[in-house]
mmCIF file of C-alpha atoms in Angstrom:
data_model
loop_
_atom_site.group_PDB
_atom_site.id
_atom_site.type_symbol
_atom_site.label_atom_id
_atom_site.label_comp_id
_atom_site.label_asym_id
_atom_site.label_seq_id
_atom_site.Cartn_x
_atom_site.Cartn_y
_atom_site.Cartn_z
ATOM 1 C CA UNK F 26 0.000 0.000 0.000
ATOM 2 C CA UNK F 27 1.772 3.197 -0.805
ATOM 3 C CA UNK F 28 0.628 5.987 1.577
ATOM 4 C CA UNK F 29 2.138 9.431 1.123
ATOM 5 C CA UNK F 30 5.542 8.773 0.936
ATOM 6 C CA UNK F 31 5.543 5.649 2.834
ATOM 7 C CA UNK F 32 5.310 2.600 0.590
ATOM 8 C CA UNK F 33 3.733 -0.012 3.083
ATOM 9 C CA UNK F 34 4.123 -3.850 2.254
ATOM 10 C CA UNK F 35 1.691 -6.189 4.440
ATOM 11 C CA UNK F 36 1.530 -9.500 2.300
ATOM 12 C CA UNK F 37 4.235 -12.098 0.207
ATOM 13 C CA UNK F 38 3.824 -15.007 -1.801
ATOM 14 C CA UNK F 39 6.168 -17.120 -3.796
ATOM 15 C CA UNK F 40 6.076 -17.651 -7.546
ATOM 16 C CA UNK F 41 4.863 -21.545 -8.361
ATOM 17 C CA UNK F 42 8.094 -23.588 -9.210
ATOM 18 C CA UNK F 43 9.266 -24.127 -12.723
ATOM 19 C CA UNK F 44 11.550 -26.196 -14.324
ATOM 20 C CA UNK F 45 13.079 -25.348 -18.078
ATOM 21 C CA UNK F 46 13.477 -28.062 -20.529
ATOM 22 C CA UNK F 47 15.638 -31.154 -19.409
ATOM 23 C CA UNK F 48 18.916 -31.594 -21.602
ATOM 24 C CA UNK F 49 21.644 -34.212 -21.125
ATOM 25 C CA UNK F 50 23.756 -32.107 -20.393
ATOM 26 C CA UNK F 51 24.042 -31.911 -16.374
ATOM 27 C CA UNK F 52 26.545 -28.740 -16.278
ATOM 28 C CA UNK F 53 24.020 -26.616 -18.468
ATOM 29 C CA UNK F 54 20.554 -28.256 -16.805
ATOM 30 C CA UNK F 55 22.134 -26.517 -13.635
ATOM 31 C CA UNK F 56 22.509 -23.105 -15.002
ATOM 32 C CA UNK F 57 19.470 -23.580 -16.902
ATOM 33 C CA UNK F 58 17.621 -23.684 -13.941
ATOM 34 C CA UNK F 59 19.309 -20.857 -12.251
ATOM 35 C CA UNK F 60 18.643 -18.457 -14.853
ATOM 36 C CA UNK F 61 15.238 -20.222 -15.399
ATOM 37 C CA UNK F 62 14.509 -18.743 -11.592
ATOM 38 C CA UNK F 63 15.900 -15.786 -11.596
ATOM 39 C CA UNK F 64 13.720 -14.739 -14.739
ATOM 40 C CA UNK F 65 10.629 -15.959 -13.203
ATOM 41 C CA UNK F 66 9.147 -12.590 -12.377
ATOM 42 C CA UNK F 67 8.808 -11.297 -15.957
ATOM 43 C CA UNK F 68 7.597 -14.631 -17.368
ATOM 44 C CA UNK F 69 4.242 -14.613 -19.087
ATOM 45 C CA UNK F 70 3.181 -17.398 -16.548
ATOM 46 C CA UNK F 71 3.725 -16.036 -13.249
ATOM 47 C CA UNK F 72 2.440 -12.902 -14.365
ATOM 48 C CA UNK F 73 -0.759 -14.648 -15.057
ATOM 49 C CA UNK F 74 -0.451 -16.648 -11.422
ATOM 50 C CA UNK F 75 0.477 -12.869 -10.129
ATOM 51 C CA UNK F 76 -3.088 -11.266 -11.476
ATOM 52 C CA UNK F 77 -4.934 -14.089 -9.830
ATOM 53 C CA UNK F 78 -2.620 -14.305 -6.499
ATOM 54 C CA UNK F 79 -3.736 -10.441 -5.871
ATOM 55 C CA UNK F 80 -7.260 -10.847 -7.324
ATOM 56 C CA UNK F 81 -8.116 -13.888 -4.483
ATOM 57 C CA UNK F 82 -6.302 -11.794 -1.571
ATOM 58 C CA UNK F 83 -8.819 -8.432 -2.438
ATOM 59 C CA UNK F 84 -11.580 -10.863 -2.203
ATOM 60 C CA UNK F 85 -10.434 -12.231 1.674
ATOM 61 C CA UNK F 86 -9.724 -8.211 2.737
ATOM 62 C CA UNK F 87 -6.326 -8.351 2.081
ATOM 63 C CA UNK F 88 -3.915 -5.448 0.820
ATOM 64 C CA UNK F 89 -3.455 -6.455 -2.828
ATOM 65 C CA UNK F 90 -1.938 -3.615 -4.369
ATOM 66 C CA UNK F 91 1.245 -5.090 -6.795
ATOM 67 C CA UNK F 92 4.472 -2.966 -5.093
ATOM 68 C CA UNK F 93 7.439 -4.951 -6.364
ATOM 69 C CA UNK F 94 9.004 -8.374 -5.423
ATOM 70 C CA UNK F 95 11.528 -9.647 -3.642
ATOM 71 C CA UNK F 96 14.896 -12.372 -3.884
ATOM 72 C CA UNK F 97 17.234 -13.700 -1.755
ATOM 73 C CA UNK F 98 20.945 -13.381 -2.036
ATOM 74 C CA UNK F 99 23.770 -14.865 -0.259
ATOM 75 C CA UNK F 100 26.219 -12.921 1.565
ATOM 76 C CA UNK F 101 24.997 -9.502 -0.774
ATOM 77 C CA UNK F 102 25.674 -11.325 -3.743
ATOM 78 C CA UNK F 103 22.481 -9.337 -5.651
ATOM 79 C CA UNK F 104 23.625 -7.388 -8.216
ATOM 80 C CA UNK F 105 23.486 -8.541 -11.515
ATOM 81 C CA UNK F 106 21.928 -8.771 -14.700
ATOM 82 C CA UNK F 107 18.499 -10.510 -13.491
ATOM 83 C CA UNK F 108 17.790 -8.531 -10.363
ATOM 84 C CA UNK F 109 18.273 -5.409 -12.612
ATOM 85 C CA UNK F 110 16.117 -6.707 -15.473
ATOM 86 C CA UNK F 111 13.586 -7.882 -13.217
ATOM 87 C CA UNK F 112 13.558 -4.494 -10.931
ATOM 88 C CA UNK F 113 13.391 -2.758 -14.854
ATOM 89 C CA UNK F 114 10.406 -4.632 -15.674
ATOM 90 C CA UNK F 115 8.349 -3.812 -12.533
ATOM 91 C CA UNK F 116 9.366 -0.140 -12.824
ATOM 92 C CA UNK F 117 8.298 0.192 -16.531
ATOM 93 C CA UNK F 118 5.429 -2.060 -16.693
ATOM 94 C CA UNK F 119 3.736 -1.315 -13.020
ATOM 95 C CA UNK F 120 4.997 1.656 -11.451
ATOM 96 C CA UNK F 121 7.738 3.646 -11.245
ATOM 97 C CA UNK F 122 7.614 3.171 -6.965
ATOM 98 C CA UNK F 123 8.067 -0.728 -6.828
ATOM 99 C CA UNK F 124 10.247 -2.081 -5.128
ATOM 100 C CA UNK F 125 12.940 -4.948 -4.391
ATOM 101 C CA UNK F 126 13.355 -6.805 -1.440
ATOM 102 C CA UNK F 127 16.891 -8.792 -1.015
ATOM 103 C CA UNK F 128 16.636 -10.861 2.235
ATOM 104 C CA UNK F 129 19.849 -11.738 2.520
ATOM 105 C CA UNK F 130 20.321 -15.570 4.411
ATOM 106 C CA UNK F 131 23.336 -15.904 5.257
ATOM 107 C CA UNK F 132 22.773 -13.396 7.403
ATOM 108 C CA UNK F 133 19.187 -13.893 8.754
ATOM 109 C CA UNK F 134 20.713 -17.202 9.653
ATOM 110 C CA UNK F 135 23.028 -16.171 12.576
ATOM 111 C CA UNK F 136 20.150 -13.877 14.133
ATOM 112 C CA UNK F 137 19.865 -10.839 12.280
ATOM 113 C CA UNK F 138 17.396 -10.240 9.862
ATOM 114 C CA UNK F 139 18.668 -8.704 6.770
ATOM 115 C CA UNK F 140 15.935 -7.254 4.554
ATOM 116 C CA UNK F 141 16.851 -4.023 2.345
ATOM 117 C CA UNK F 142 14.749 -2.535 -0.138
ATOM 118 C CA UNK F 143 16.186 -1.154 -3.629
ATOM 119 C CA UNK F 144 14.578 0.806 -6.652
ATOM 120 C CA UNK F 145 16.565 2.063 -10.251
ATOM 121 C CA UNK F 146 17.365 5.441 -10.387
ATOM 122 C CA UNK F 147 15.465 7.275 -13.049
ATOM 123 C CA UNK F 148 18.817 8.239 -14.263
ATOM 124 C CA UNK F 149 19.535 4.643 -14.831
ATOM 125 C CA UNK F 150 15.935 3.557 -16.408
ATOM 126 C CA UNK F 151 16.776 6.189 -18.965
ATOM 127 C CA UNK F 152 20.156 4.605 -19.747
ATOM 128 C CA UNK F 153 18.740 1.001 -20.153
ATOM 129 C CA UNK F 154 15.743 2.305 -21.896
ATOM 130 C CA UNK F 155 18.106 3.685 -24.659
ATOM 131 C CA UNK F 156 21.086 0.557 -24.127
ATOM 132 C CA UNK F 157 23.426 3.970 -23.983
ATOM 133 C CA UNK F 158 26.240 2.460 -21.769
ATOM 134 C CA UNK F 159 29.441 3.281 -23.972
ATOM 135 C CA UNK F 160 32.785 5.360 -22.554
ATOM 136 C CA UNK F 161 31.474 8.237 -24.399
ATOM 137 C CA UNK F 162 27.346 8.582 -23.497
ATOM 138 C CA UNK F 163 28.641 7.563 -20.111
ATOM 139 C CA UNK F 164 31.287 10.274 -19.716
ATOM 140 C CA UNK F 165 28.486 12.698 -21.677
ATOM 141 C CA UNK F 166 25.821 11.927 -18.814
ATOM 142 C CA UNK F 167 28.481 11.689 -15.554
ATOM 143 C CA UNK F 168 26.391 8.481 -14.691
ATOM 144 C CA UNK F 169 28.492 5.887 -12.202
ATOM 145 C CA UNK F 170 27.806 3.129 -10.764
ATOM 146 C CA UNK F 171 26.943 4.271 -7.402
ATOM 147 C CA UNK F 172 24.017 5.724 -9.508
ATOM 148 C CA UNK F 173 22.666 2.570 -10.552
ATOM 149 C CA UNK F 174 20.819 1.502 -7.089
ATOM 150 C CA UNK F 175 18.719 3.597 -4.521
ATOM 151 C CA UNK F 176 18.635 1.834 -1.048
ATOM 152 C CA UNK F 177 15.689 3.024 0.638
ATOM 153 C CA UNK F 178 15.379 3.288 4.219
ATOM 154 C CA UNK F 179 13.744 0.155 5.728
ATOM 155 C CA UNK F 180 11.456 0.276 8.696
ATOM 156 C CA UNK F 181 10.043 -3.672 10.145
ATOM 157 C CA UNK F 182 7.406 -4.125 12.725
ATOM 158 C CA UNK F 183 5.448 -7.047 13.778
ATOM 159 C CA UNK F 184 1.848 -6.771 14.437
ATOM 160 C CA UNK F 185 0.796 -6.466 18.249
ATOM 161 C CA UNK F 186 -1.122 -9.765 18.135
ATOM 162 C CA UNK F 187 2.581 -11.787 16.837
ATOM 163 C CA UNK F 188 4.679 -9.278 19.522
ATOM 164 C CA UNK F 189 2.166 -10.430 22.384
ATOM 165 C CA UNK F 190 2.326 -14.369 20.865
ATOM 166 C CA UNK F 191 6.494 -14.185 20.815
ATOM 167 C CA UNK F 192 6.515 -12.694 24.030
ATOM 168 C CA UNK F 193 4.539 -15.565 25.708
ATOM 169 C CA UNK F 194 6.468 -18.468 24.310
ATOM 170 C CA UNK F 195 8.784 -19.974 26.593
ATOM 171 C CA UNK F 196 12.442 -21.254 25.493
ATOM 172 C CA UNK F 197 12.977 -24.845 24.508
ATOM 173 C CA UNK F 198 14.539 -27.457 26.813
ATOM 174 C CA UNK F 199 18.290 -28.009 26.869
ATOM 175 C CA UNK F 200 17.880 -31.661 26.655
ATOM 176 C CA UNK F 201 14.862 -33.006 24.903
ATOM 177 C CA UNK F 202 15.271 -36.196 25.541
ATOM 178 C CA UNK F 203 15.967 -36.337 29.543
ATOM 179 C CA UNK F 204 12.225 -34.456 29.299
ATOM 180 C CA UNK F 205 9.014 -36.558 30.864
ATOM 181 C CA UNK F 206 5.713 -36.487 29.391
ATOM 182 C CA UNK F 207 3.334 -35.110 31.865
ATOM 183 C CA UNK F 208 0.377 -37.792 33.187
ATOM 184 C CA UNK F 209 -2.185 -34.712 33.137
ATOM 185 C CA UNK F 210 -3.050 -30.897 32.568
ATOM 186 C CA UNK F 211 -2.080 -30.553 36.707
ATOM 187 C CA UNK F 212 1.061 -31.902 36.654
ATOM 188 C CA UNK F 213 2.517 -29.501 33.788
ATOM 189 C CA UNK F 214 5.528 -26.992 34.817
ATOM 190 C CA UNK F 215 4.844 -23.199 35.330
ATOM 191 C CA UNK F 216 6.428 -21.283 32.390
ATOM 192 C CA UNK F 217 6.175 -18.270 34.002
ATOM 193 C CA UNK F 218 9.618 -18.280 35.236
ATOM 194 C CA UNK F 219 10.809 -20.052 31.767
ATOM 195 C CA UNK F 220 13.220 -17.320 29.863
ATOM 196 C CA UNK F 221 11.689 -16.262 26.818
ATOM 197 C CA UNK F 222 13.186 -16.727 23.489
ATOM 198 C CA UNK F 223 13.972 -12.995 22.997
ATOM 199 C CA UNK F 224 15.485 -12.386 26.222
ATOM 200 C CA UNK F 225 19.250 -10.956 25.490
ATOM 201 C CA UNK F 226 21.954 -13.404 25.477
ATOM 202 C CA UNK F 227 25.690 -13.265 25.704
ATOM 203 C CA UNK F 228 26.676 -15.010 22.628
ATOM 204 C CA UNK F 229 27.451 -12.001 20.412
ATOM 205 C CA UNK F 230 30.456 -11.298 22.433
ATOM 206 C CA UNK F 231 32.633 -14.440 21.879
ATOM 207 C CA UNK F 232 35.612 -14.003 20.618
ATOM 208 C CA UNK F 233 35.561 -15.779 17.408
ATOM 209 C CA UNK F 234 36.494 -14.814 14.055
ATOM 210 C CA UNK F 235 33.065 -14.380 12.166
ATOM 211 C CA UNK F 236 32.903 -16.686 9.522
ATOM 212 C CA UNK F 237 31.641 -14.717 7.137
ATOM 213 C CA UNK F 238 34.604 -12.602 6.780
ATOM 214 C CA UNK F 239 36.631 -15.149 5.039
ATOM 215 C CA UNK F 240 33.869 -15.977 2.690
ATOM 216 C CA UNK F 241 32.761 -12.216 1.970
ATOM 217 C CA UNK F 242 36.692 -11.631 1.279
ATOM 218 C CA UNK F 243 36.892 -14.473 -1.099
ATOM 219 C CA UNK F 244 33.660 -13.183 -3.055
ATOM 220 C CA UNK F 245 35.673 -10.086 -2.962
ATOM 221 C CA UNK F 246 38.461 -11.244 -4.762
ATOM 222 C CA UNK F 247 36.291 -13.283 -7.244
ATOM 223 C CA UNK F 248 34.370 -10.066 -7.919
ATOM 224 C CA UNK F 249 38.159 -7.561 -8.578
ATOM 225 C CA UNK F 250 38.978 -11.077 -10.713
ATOM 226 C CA UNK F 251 35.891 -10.138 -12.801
ATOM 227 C CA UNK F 252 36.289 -6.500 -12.895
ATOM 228 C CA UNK F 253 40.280 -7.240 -14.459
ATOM 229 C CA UNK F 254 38.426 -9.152 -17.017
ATOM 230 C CA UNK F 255 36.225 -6.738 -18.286
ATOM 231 C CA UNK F 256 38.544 -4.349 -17.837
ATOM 232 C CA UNK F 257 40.871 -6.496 -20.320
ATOM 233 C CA UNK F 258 38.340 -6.484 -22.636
ATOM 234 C CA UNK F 259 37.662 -3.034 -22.987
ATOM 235 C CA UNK F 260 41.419 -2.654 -23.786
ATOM 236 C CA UNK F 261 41.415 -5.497 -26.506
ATOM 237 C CA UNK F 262 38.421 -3.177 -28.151
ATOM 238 C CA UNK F 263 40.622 0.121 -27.469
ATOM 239 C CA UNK F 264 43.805 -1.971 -29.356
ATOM 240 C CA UNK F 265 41.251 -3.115 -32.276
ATOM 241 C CA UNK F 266 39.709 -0.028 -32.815
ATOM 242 C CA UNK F 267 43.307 1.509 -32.877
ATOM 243 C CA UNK F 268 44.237 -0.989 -35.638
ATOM 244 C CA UNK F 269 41.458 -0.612 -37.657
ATOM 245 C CA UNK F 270 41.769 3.259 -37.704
ATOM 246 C CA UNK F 271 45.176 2.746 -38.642
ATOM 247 C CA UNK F 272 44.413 0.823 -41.506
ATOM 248 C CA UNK F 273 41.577 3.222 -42.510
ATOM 249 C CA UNK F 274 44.070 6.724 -42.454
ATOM 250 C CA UNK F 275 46.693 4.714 -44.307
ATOM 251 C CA UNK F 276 44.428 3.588 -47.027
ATOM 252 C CA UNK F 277 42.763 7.761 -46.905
ATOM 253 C CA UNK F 278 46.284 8.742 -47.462
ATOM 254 C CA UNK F 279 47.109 6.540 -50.062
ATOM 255 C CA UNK F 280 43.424 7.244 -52.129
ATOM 256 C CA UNK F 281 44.085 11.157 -51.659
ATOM 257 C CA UNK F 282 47.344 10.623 -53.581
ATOM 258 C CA UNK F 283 45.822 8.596 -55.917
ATOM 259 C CA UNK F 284 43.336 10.972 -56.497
ATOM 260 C CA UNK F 285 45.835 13.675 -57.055
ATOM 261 C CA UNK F 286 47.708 11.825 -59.575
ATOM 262 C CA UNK F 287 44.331 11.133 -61.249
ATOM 263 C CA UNK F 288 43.457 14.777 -61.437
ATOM 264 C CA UNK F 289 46.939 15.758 -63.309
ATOM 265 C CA UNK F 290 46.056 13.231 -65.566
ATOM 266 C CA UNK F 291 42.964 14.524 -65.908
ATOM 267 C CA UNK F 292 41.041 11.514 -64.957
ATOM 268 C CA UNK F 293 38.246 10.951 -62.712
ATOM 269 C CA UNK F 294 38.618 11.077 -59.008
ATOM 270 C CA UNK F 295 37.603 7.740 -57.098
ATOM 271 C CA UNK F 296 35.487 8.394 -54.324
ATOM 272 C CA UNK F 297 37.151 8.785 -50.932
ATOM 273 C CA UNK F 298 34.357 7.440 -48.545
ATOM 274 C CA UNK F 299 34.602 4.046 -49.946
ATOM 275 C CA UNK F 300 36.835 2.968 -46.597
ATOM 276 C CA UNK F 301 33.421 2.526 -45.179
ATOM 277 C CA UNK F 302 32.386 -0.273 -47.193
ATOM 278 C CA UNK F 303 36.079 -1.934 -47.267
ATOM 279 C CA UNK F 304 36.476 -1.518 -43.301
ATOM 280 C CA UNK F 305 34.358 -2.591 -40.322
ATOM 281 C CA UNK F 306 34.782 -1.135 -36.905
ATOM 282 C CA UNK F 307 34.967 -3.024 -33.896
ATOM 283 C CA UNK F 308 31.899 -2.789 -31.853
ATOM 284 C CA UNK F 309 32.150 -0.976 -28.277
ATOM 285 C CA UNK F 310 31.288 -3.502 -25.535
ATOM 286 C CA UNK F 311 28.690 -2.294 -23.213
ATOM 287 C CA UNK F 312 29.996 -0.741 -20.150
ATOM 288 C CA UNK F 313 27.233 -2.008 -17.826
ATOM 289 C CA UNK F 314 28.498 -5.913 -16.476
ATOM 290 C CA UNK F 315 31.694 -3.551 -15.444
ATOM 291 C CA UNK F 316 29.395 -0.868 -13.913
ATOM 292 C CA UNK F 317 27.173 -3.913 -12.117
ATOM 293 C CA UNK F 318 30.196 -6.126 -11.216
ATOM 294 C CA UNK F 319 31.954 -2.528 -9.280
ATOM 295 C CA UNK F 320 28.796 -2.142 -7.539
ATOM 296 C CA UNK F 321 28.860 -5.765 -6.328
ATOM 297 C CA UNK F 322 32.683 -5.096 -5.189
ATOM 298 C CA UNK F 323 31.262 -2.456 -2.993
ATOM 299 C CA UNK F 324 28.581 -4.039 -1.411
ATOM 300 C CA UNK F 325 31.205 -6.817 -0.172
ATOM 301 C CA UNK F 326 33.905 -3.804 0.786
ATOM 302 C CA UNK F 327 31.163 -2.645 2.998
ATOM 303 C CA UNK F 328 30.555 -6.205 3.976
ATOM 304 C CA UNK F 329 33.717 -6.822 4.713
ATOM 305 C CA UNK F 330 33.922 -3.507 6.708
ATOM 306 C CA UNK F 331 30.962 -4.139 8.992
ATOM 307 C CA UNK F 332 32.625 -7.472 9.658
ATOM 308 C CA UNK F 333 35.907 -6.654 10.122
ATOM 309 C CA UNK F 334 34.610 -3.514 12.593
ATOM 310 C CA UNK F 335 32.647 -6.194 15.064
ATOM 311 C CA UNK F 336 35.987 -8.476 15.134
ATOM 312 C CA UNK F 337 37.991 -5.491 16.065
ATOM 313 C CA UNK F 338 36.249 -4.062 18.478
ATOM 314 C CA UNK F 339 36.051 -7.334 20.586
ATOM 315 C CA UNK F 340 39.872 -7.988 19.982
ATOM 316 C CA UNK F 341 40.381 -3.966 21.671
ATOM 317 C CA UNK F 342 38.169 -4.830 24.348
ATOM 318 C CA UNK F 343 40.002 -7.680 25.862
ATOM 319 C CA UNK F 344 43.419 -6.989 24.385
ATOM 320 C CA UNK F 345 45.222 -6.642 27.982
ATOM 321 C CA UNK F 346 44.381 -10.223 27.786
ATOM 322 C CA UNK F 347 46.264 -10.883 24.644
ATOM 323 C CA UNK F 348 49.755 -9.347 25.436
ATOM 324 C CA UNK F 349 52.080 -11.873 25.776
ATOM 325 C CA UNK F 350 53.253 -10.502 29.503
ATOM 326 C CA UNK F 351 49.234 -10.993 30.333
ATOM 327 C CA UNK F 352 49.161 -14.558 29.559
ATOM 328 C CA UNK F 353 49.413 -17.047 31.835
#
């Protein structure tokens, strides 16, 4: 529901699973199905399934206003070429306010919900719109990378009826199976003095390195790998394109003199555009898996930032422990 300037999401469902066309192939079944998935919201099926998904939650009460979608990632590893086509096609065909949710697991799975919400910049709609991502429109327009992406701020709240539920259960039992089944409704415990599942808890403050620092660094250096590759390639085009102008002033050169020799002997001039049907010019790559793939390397520098800040500052906090005079 989008109220003022407070877009309001209430309600989630998941598109029906799909499956592409099984090969023989085993390698390319896999990555058929991965980009089989990650297209799913712009397929003329689930857009159907979509249309009748919100048409049976109006008829129950149910906020079914279309406001974006959302994915899941793994350790921020979002951006690329199917989030930004999908988030394109919910702009352009919807509205220009949807939205997209990552929930990033990794994450959620040590305790702390990770949801963020993205939208395209209007700056960058244009740009796809017109496939305009060479050095020069680029350089023309001032657009970066950091412009591709707007994180919006994120506010999450549970209803009062699922606070009050979460509040009242009690933790579970540290060994299950030393537990005795209770002979009647009398004879049960009082869990009134049983700690609830959100009371605080002191394992944040152990000392060990977070996992996820090693693997956000290696994603790190997987994603610089892939920058130094398109990077490469943009200099092979630079070298070809030098080559072929090369070849194109040498052979101007060489028609102008022709031409001039032509004239004293009073003979017809050939024509001196004719390079363009003898020569072909390399074609520019498009600038935009490099702009994507330095946006991913900065959402794991940040990552790797955030992680490397909680490390440190438990290392400071006990480091009179760590000196070698302090240990015993």
């Amino acid at each position: 529901m989008d109220a003022k300037s407070t877009l309001e999401i209430t309600n989630s469902f998941p598109f029906p699973a799909s499956e592409p066309p099984p090969t023989t192939d085993t390698y390319h079944d896999n990555n058929n199905m991965s980009q089989w998935a990650a297209a799913a919201p712009r397929s003329k099926a689930n857009a159907i399934y979509q249309t009748e998904m919100i048409k049976k939650l109006r008829e129950v009460n149910v906020d079914a206003n279309n406001v974006g979608w959302y994915t899941s990632a793994n350790l921020g590893n979002f951006v690329n070429m199917n989030m930004i086509e999908n988030q394109y096609h919910y702009q352009k065909e919807l509205n220009e306010r949807t939205v997209a949710l990552v929930h990033d697991v990794s994450r959620s799975s040590q305790g702390s919900l990770s949801l963020r919400a993205f939208r395209l910049s209007p700056a960058f709609m244009v740009a796809y719109k017109d496939s305009k991502f060479t050095a020069e429109s680029l350089q023309k327009s001032s657009f970066r990378y950091q412009d591709i992406l707007l994180e919006l701020p994120l506010q999450i709240h549970n209803s009062h009826l699922l606070t009050s539920f979460l509040h009242t259960l009690p933790s579970s039992p540290s060994n299950p199976s030393t537990t005795s089944i209770p002979s009647s409704l009398s004879s049960l415990p009082p869990t009134h003095n049983l700690p609830s599942p959100l009371h605080p808890n002191l394992s944040t403050l152990t000392l060990s390195i977070d996992p996820f620092l090693s693997q956000t660094s290696d994603l790190l250096l997987e994603a610089i790998e892939s920058h130094h590759t398109e990077l490469n390639n943009h200099q092979y085009y630079q070298r070809s394109l030098a080559r072929e102008q090369a070849k194109i002033t040498a052979w101007q050169q060489k028609r102008k003199a022709e031409n001039a020799s032509r004239v004293l002997t009073k003979q017809t001039p050939l024509p001196e555009d004719e390079w363009q049907r003898l020569f072909k010019l390399p074609t520019e790559p498009s600038r935009l898996e490099g702009m994507l793939n330095s946006r991913q390397v900065e959402q794991y520098a940040r990552q790797v930032d955030g992680f490397a800040a909680g490390v440190t500052g438990k290392m400071f906090a006990v480091r009179s422990n760590l000196l070698p005079e302090n240990m015993e």
